[in-house]
Amino acid sequence: MCFYQKFSPKPQESPGFLESRMYTMGMETPTTPTTLQEAIIHFSDPANCHNFMVRLRWPDGNVMCPQCGSQDIKWLPNANVFKCFEKHPRQKFSLKAGTVVEDSPIGLDKWLPAVWMLANCKNGVSSWEIHRAVGVTQKTAWFMLQRIRLALQDRKIGGKLGGEVEVDETFIGGKARNMHRDRRAEAITGTGPSGKAIVAAVLQRGGKVRARVVKDCRRKSLHSLVRENVEVGSNVYTDALKSYDGLGEFAHQVIDHAECYVRGNVHTNGLENFWSLLKRGIRGTYVSVEPFHLFRYLDEQAFRFNNREEAGDSGRFVAAMGQAIGRRLTYRQLTGKVAEGRAAG
Ligand SMILES: [Zn+2]
């Protein structure tokens, strides 16, 4: 009997695996790891990896060929792939096909714990930690982490933010005095003070944060961030930076940090909290982040922040893996040899 035949959908089951945040397979006892240790043990069994990925990709249990959509599929246990019976190229496909881990020689027994760690460690995880914990080279671990960060990137489901929205900007990195002379000269001619990168963000109170690297603190850069992400008419709170002037379509109120930090509802403390998490991760865990890759670390921190209410570590892990589907990142794209298309996928 083929593996997939074991779990034909039952009518009483809730339709969506991601909604239920649980996965149970056929006759097996429901098992959901709740800690990193449990996850490592659980996913060391290839059958558990298989079950998890199948339920993630095909919640109703009907495995479908990614090339032609056929459900006339067979699992080949020795080759560890599915085979489609329709006649077309690439009849065989793995459990990783069509996800950020596609074509990776690293097994799911290593990938899934690595995703667990990055989705849940508040201050992030360095490639050296993954190297030691999972048993891959540091270089491989670095590439794995960058691919996982792509999965964590916000898909902006739910449209614009609204209600009470904080907007703020901050400077990241730029320890110019520790840099090599040539590098320093290059950095200091940049837009930010001492070559720092500038990050701006919008935060809906009680909701999501969206952060991005901006090229400067001028009106155009900050206004486009607000207009792309915030519903017209929302209450917008910023500091007294002149660049925020002119957001007339919003109910815009300003807190002048030279005078005080909070005036009733008017403050940016939610984003101050996000900045401190972000900086703790970048300074403490990653030590130095190339400006070229900074947006990936923003995606990572924003994911953990935005899923802070998620049903524990297990829920965040499942949410992260759910976002891993339909996204890819090759080594060439990652190292900048080919334009990546930030918003793609
Ligand atoms: Zn097919």
CSV table of C-alpha atoms and ligand atoms in Angstrom, one decimal:
chain,number,residue,atom,x,y,z
A,1,MET,CA,0.0,0.0,0.0
A,2,CYS,CA,1.3,3.4,-0.9
A,3,PHE,CA,2.0,5.7,2.0
A,4,TYR,CA,-0.4,8.4,0.9
A,5,GLN,CA,-3.3,6.0,0.8
A,6,LYS,CA,-3.1,5.7,4.6
A,7,PHE,CA,-4.7,9.0,5.2
A,8,SER,CA,-7.7,9.7,3.0
A,9,PRO,CA,-9.5,12.8,4.4
A,10,LYS,CA,-12.1,12.2,7.0
A,11,PRO,CA,-15.3,14.3,6.7
A,12,GLN,CA,-15.2,15.3,10.4
A,13,GLU,CA,-11.7,16.7,10.1
A,14,SER,CA,-11.2,20.4,10.0
A,15,PRO,CA,-10.1,21.3,6.5
A,16,GLY,CA,-6.9,23.2,7.1
A,17,PHE,CA,-3.9,21.8,8.8
A,18,LEU,CA,-2.5,25.3,9.3
A,19,GLU,CA,-5.7,26.5,11.0
A,20,SER,CA,-5.8,23.6,13.4
A,21,ARG,CA,-2.0,23.9,14.2
A,22,MET,CA,-2.1,20.1,14.8
A,23,TYR,CA,-1.1,17.3,12.7
A,24,THR,CA,-2.2,13.7,13.2
A,25,MET,CA,-1.4,11.0,10.7
A,26,GLY,CA,-3.7,8.0,9.9
A,27,MET,CA,-3.4,5.4,12.6
A,28,GLU,CA,-0.6,7.1,14.5
A,29,THR,CA,-0.8,8.7,17.9
A,30,PRO,CA,-1.1,12.5,17.4
A,31,THR,CA,2.4,14.0,18.1
A,32,THR,CA,3.2,17.6,18.2
A,33,PRO,CA,6.7,18.5,19.5
A,34,THR,CA,6.5,21.3,22.0
A,35,THR,CA,10.2,21.9,22.7
A,36,LEU,CA,13.3,22.0,20.6
A,37,GLN,CA,14.5,18.8,22.3
A,38,GLU,CA,11.3,17.0,21.4
A,39,ALA,CA,11.5,18.4,17.8
A,40,ILE,CA,15.0,17.0,17.4
A,41,ILE,CA,14.0,13.6,18.6
A,42,HIS,CA,10.7,13.6,16.6
A,43,PHE,CA,12.3,14.7,13.3
A,44,SER,CA,15.2,12.3,13.6
A,45,ASP,CA,12.6,9.7,12.4
A,46,PRO,CA,12.2,10.0,8.6
A,47,ALA,CA,8.6,8.8,8.9
A,48,ASN,CA,7.8,11.8,11.1
A,49,CYS,CA,9.5,14.2,8.7
A,50,HIS,CA,7.5,12.6,5.9
A,51,ASN,CA,4.2,12.9,7.7
A,52,PHE,CA,4.8,16.4,8.8
A,53,MET,CA,5.7,17.6,5.3
A,54,VAL,CA,2.8,15.8,3.6
A,55,ARG,CA,0.3,17.3,6.0
A,56,LEU,CA,1.9,20.7,5.6
A,57,ARG,CA,1.9,20.6,1.8
A,58,TRP,CA,-1.3,18.6,1.2
A,59,PRO,CA,-3.6,19.1,4.2
A,60,ASP,CA,-6.3,16.8,2.9
A,61,GLY,CA,-3.7,14.1,2.4
A,62,ASN,CA,-4.0,14.0,-1.4
A,63,VAL,CA,-0.5,14.3,-2.7
A,64,MET,CA,-0.4,16.2,-5.9
A,65,CYS,CA,2.3,16.4,-8.6
A,66,PRO,CA,3.7,19.9,-8.7
A,67,GLN,CA,4.3,19.7,-12.5
A,68,CYS,CA,0.9,18.6,-13.7
A,69,GLY,CA,-1.5,18.4,-10.7
A,70,SER,CA,-2.2,14.8,-11.0
A,71,GLN,CA,-3.0,12.7,-7.9
A,72,ASP,CA,-1.9,9.5,-9.6
A,73,ILE,CA,1.2,9.4,-7.5
A,74,LYS,CA,3.4,6.7,-5.9
A,75,TRP,CA,5.9,7.0,-3.0
A,76,LEU,CA,9.2,5.4,-3.7
A,77,PRO,CA,10.7,4.8,-0.3
A,78,ASN,CA,14.2,3.8,-1.4
A,79,ALA,CA,14.7,6.9,-3.5
A,80,ASN,CA,12.8,9.0,-0.9
A,81,VAL,CA,10.7,10.7,-3.7
A,82,PHE,CA,7.2,10.6,-5.1
A,83,LYS,CA,6.7,9.6,-8.7
A,84,CYS,CA,3.9,10.9,-11.0
A,85,PHE,CA,2.5,8.5,-13.5
A,86,GLU,CA,1.6,11.1,-16.1
A,87,LYS,CA,4.1,11.5,-18.9
A,88,HIS,CA,6.2,14.7,-18.5
A,89,PRO,CA,9.7,15.7,-17.5
A,90,ARG,CA,10.5,15.7,-13.8
A,91,GLN,CA,8.1,12.9,-12.8
A,92,LYS,CA,9.9,12.5,-9.5
A,93,PHE,CA,9.6,15.1,-6.8
A,94,SER,CA,10.7,15.2,-3.2
A,95,LEU,CA,9.0,16.4,-0.1
A,96,LYS,CA,11.1,19.5,-0.3
A,97,ALA,CA,9.9,20.4,-3.9
A,98,GLY,CA,8.5,23.9,-4.1
A,99,THR,CA,9.8,25.1,-0.7
A,100,VAL,CA,12.8,27.1,0.4
A,101,VAL,CA,14.6,23.9,1.1
A,102,GLU,CA,14.1,22.5,-2.5
A,103,ASP,CA,17.2,20.9,-4.0
A,104,SER,CA,19.1,21.0,-0.7
A,105,PRO,CA,21.3,18.0,0.0
A,106,ILE,CA,20.7,18.5,3.8
A,107,GLY,CA,18.0,16.2,5.2
A,108,LEU,CA,14.7,17.3,6.8
A,109,ASP,CA,16.0,15.9,10.1
A,110,LYS,CA,18.4,18.9,10.1
A,111,TRP,CA,16.3,21.4,8.3
A,112,LEU,CA,13.2,21.2,10.6
A,113,PRO,CA,15.1,21.6,13.9
A,114,ALA,CA,17.0,24.6,12.3
A,115,VAL,CA,13.7,26.2,11.4
A,116,TRP,CA,12.4,25.5,14.9
A,117,MET,CA,15.4,27.3,16.4
A,118,LEU,CA,15.3,30.4,14.2
A,119,ALA,CA,11.5,30.7,14.5
A,120,ASN,CA,11.7,30.6,18.3
A,121,CYS,CA,15.0,31.9,19.6
A,122,LYS,CA,14.2,35.5,20.7
A,123,ASN,CA,17.7,36.9,19.9
A,124,GLY,CA,18.2,34.9,16.7
A,125,VAL,CA,20.6,32.0,16.1
A,126,SER,CA,24.0,32.3,14.5
A,127,SER,CA,25.3,30.0,11.9
A,128,TRP,CA,27.9,28.8,14.4
A,129,GLU,CA,25.1,27.6,16.7
A,130,ILE,CA,23.4,25.8,13.9
A,131,HIS,CA,26.7,24.3,12.9
A,132,ARG,CA,27.2,22.8,16.4
A,133,ALA,CA,23.6,21.9,17.2
A,134,VAL,CA,22.6,20.3,13.8
A,135,GLY,CA,26.0,19.0,12.6
A,136,VAL,CA,26.6,20.8,9.3
A,137,THR,CA,29.5,23.1,8.3
A,138,GLN,CA,29.2,26.7,9.4
A,139,LYS,CA,29.0,27.8,5.7
A,140,THR,CA,26.1,25.4,5.1
A,141,ALA,CA,24.5,26.6,8.3
A,142,TRP,CA,24.7,30.2,7.1
A,143,PHE,CA,23.0,29.4,3.8
A,144,MET,CA,20.3,27.4,5.6
A,145,LEU,CA,19.6,30.3,7.9
A,146,GLN,CA,19.3,32.7,5.0
A,147,ARG,CA,16.9,30.4,3.3
A,148,ILE,CA,14.8,30.1,6.4
A,149,ARG,CA,14.8,33.9,6.7
A,150,LEU,CA,13.2,34.0,3.3
A,151,ALA,CA,10.4,31.8,4.6
A,152,LEU,CA,10.0,34.1,7.6
A,153,GLN,CA,9.5,37.1,5.2
A,154,ASP,CA,6.0,38.7,5.7
A,155,ARG,CA,3.6,38.0,2.8
A,156,LYS,CA,1.6,41.0,3.9
A,157,ILE,CA,-1.6,39.0,4.1
A,158,GLY,CA,-4.4,41.1,5.5
A,159,GLY,CA,-3.5,44.2,3.6
A,160,LYS,CA,-2.6,47.5,5.2
A,161,LEU,CA,-2.2,48.2,8.9
A,162,GLY,CA,-4.8,50.5,10.6
A,163,GLY,CA,-6.1,51.7,13.9
A,164,GLU,CA,-3.3,53.1,16.0
A,165,VAL,CA,0.0,53.0,14.0
A,166,GLU,CA,3.5,53.9,15.2
A,167,VAL,CA,6.1,55.0,12.7
A,168,ASP,CA,9.8,55.3,13.6
A,169,GLU,CA,13.3,55.0,12.2
A,170,THR,CA,16.6,53.8,13.7
A,171,PHE,CA,20.2,53.4,12.8
A,172,ILE,CA,21.8,50.0,12.7
A,173,GLY,CA,25.5,49.0,12.8
A,174,GLY,CA,28.2,51.2,11.3
A,175,LYS,CA,31.0,50.7,13.7
A,176,ALA,CA,33.2,52.7,11.4
A,177,ARG,CA,36.1,53.0,13.7
A,178,ASN,CA,36.6,49.2,13.6
A,179,MET,CA,36.6,49.1,9.9
A,180,HIS,CA,39.4,48.8,7.5
A,181,ARG,CA,40.5,52.2,6.1
A,182,ASP,CA,39.2,51.7,2.6
A,183,ARG,CA,35.9,50.2,3.8
A,184,ARG,CA,35.6,53.1,6.3
A,185,ALA,CA,36.1,55.8,3.6
A,186,GLU,CA,33.4,54.0,1.5
A,187,ALA,CA,31.0,53.7,4.5
A,188,ILE,CA,31.4,57.3,5.7
A,189,THR,CA,30.5,58.8,2.4
A,190,GLY,CA,27.2,56.8,2.7
A,191,THR,CA,23.9,58.5,3.6
A,192,GLY,CA,23.7,57.6,7.3
A,193,PRO,CA,25.9,58.9,10.0
A,194,SER,CA,29.2,56.9,10.1
A,195,GLY,CA,27.9,54.6,7.4
A,196,LYS,CA,25.0,53.3,9.5
A,197,ALA,CA,22.1,51.6,7.8
A,198,ILE,CA,18.7,53.1,8.4
A,199,VAL,CA,15.7,51.0,9.2
A,200,ALA,CA,12.2,52.4,9.3
A,201,ALA,CA,9.1,50.6,10.5
A,202,VAL,CA,5.4,50.8,10.9
A,203,LEU,CA,3.7,49.1,13.8
A,204,GLN,CA,0.0,48.6,14.3
A,205,ARG,CA,-0.5,48.6,18.1
A,206,GLY,CA,-1.6,45.1,19.2
A,207,GLY,CA,-0.8,43.9,15.6
A,208,LYS,CA,2.0,43.6,13.1
A,209,VAL,CA,5.2,45.4,12.5
A,210,ARG,CA,6.6,45.9,9.0
A,211,ALA,CA,10.2,47.0,8.8
A,212,ARG,CA,12.5,47.9,5.9
A,213,VAL,CA,15.9,49.3,5.1
A,214,VAL,CA,15.5,52.8,3.7
A,215,LYS,CA,18.2,54.7,1.9
A,216,ASP,CA,17.8,57.9,3.9
A,217,CYS,CA,15.5,59.7,6.4
A,218,ARG,CA,14.1,62.0,3.8
A,219,ARG,CA,10.4,62.7,3.4
A,220,LYS,CA,10.1,60.6,0.2
A,221,SER,CA,11.5,57.4,1.8
A,222,LEU,CA,9.4,57.6,5.0
A,223,HIS,CA,6.2,58.7,3.4
A,224,SER,CA,6.3,55.9,0.9
A,225,LEU,CA,6.7,53.4,3.7
A,226,VAL,CA,3.7,54.8,5.5
A,227,ARG,CA,1.5,55.1,2.4
A,228,GLU,CA,2.2,51.6,1.2
A,229,ASN,CA,1.5,50.0,4.6
A,230,VAL,CA,-1.0,52.1,6.5
A,231,GLU,CA,-4.7,52.6,5.8
A,232,VAL,CA,-5.7,56.2,5.0
A,233,GLY,CA,-7.4,57.8,8.1
A,234,SER,CA,-5.5,55.7,10.7
A,235,ASN,CA,-4.0,57.4,13.7
A,236,VAL,CA,-0.3,57.7,13.0
A,237,TYR,CA,2.2,58.5,15.8
A,238,THR,CA,5.8,59.6,15.0
A,239,ASP,CA,8.6,61.6,16.6
A,240,ALA,CA,9.2,65.2,15.7
A,241,LEU,CA,11.4,64.5,12.6
A,242,LYS,CA,10.5,67.0,9.9
A,243,SER,CA,10.4,64.3,7.3
A,244,TYR,CA,7.1,63.1,8.7
A,245,ASP,CA,5.4,66.5,8.0
A,246,GLY,CA,2.8,66.3,5.3
A,247,LEU,CA,1.0,63.0,6.1
A,248,GLY,CA,-2.2,64.9,5.8
A,249,GLU,CA,-4.4,61.9,4.9
A,250,PHE,CA,-3.7,60.3,8.3
A,251,ALA,CA,-4.6,61.5,11.8
A,252,HIS,CA,-1.0,62.3,12.5
A,253,GLN,CA,0.2,63.2,15.9
A,254,VAL,CA,3.8,64.0,16.9
A,255,ILE,CA,5.7,63.3,20.1
A,256,ASP,CA,8.8,65.5,20.5
A,257,HIS,CA,11.4,63.4,22.2
A,258,ALA,CA,13.3,66.5,23.2
A,259,GLU,CA,10.3,67.3,25.5
A,260,CYS,CA,8.9,63.9,26.6
A,261,TYR,CA,8.4,60.3,25.4
A,262,VAL,CA,4.8,59.8,26.1
A,263,ARG,CA,1.7,62.1,25.9
A,264,GLY,CA,-1.4,60.0,26.4
A,265,ASN,CA,-1.7,57.7,23.4
A,266,VAL,CA,1.0,59.6,21.5
A,267,HIS,CA,4.3,57.7,21.7
A,268,THR,CA,6.4,55.2,19.7
A,269,ASN,CA,7.2,52.8,22.6
A,270,GLY,CA,5.9,49.8,20.7
A,271,LEU,CA,8.6,50.3,18.1
A,272,GLU,CA,11.2,51.2,20.7
A,273,ASN,CA,10.6,47.7,22.0
A,274,PHE,CA,11.0,46.2,18.5
A,275,TRP,CA,14.2,48.1,17.9
A,276,SER,CA,15.7,46.8,21.1
A,277,LEU,CA,14.9,43.2,20.2
A,278,LEU,CA,16.3,43.8,16.7
A,279,LYS,CA,19.5,45.4,18.0
A,280,ARG,CA,20.0,42.8,20.7
A,281,GLY,CA,19.8,40.1,18.0
A,282,ILE,CA,22.1,41.8,15.6
A,283,ARG,CA,24.7,42.9,18.1
A,284,GLY,CA,24.7,39.9,20.4
A,285,THR,CA,24.1,37.0,18.1
A,286,TYR,CA,25.2,38.1,14.7
A,287,VAL,CA,28.0,40.5,15.7
A,288,SER,CA,28.2,41.9,12.2
A,289,VAL,CA,25.7,41.9,9.5
A,290,GLU,CA,26.5,43.0,6.0
A,291,PRO,CA,24.2,45.9,4.9
A,292,PHE,CA,23.4,43.8,1.8
A,293,HIS,CA,21.8,41.2,4.0
A,294,LEU,CA,20.3,43.4,6.7
A,295,PHE,CA,16.7,43.1,5.4
A,296,ARG,CA,16.8,39.3,6.0
A,297,TYR,CA,17.4,39.9,9.7
A,298,LEU,CA,14.6,42.4,9.7
A,299,ASP,CA,12.3,39.7,8.2
A,300,GLU,CA,13.5,37.3,10.9
A,301,GLN,CA,12.9,39.6,13.9
A,302,ALA,CA,9.6,40.8,12.5
A,303,PHE,CA,8.4,37.2,12.1
A,304,ARG,CA,9.0,36.4,15.7
A,305,PHE,CA,7.5,39.7,16.8
A,306,ASN,CA,4.4,39.3,14.6
A,307,ASN,CA,3.9,35.7,15.8
A,308,ARG,CA,4.5,36.5,19.5
A,309,GLU,CA,0.9,35.5,20.3
A,310,GLU,CA,1.2,32.3,18.3
A,311,ALA,CA,0.4,29.0,20.1
A,312,GLY,CA,3.8,28.5,21.6
A,313,ASP,CA,7.0,27.4,19.9
A,314,SER,CA,5.2,24.7,18.1
A,315,GLY,CA,2.7,27.2,16.6
A,316,ARG,CA,5.5,29.5,15.4
A,317,PHE,CA,7.4,26.6,13.9
A,318,VAL,CA,4.3,25.5,11.9
A,319,ALA,CA,3.7,29.1,10.8
A,320,ALA,CA,7.3,29.4,9.6
A,321,MET,CA,7.1,26.1,7.7
A,322,GLY,CA,3.7,27.1,6.2
A,323,GLN,CA,5.5,30.2,4.8
A,324,ALA,CA,8.3,28.1,3.4
A,325,ILE,CA,6.1,26.8,0.6
A,326,GLY,CA,6.2,28.5,-2.8
A,327,ARG,CA,9.5,30.3,-2.1
A,328,ARG,CA,13.0,29.6,-3.3
A,329,LEU,CA,16.4,31.1,-2.8
A,330,THR,CA,19.5,29.8,-4.6
A,331,TYR,CA,23.1,30.3,-3.6
A,332,ARG,CA,23.7,32.5,-6.6
A,333,GLN,CA,20.8,34.8,-5.6
A,334,LEU,CA,22.0,34.9,-2.1
A,335,THR,CA,25.5,35.9,-2.8
A,336,GLY,CA,24.3,38.7,-5.1
A,337,LYS,CA,25.3,37.3,-8.4
A,338,VAL,CA,21.8,37.4,-9.7
A,339,ALA,CA,19.1,40.1,-8.8
A,340,GLU,CA,16.8,38.4,-6.4
A,341,GLY,CA,13.5,40.4,-6.6
A,342,ARG,CA,12.9,41.2,-3.0
A,343,ALA,CA,9.1,40.9,-3.2
A,344,ALA,CA,9.0,37.8,-5.3
A,345,GLY,CA,7.0,35.0,-3.8
B,1,ZN,ZN,2.7,15.0,-12.9
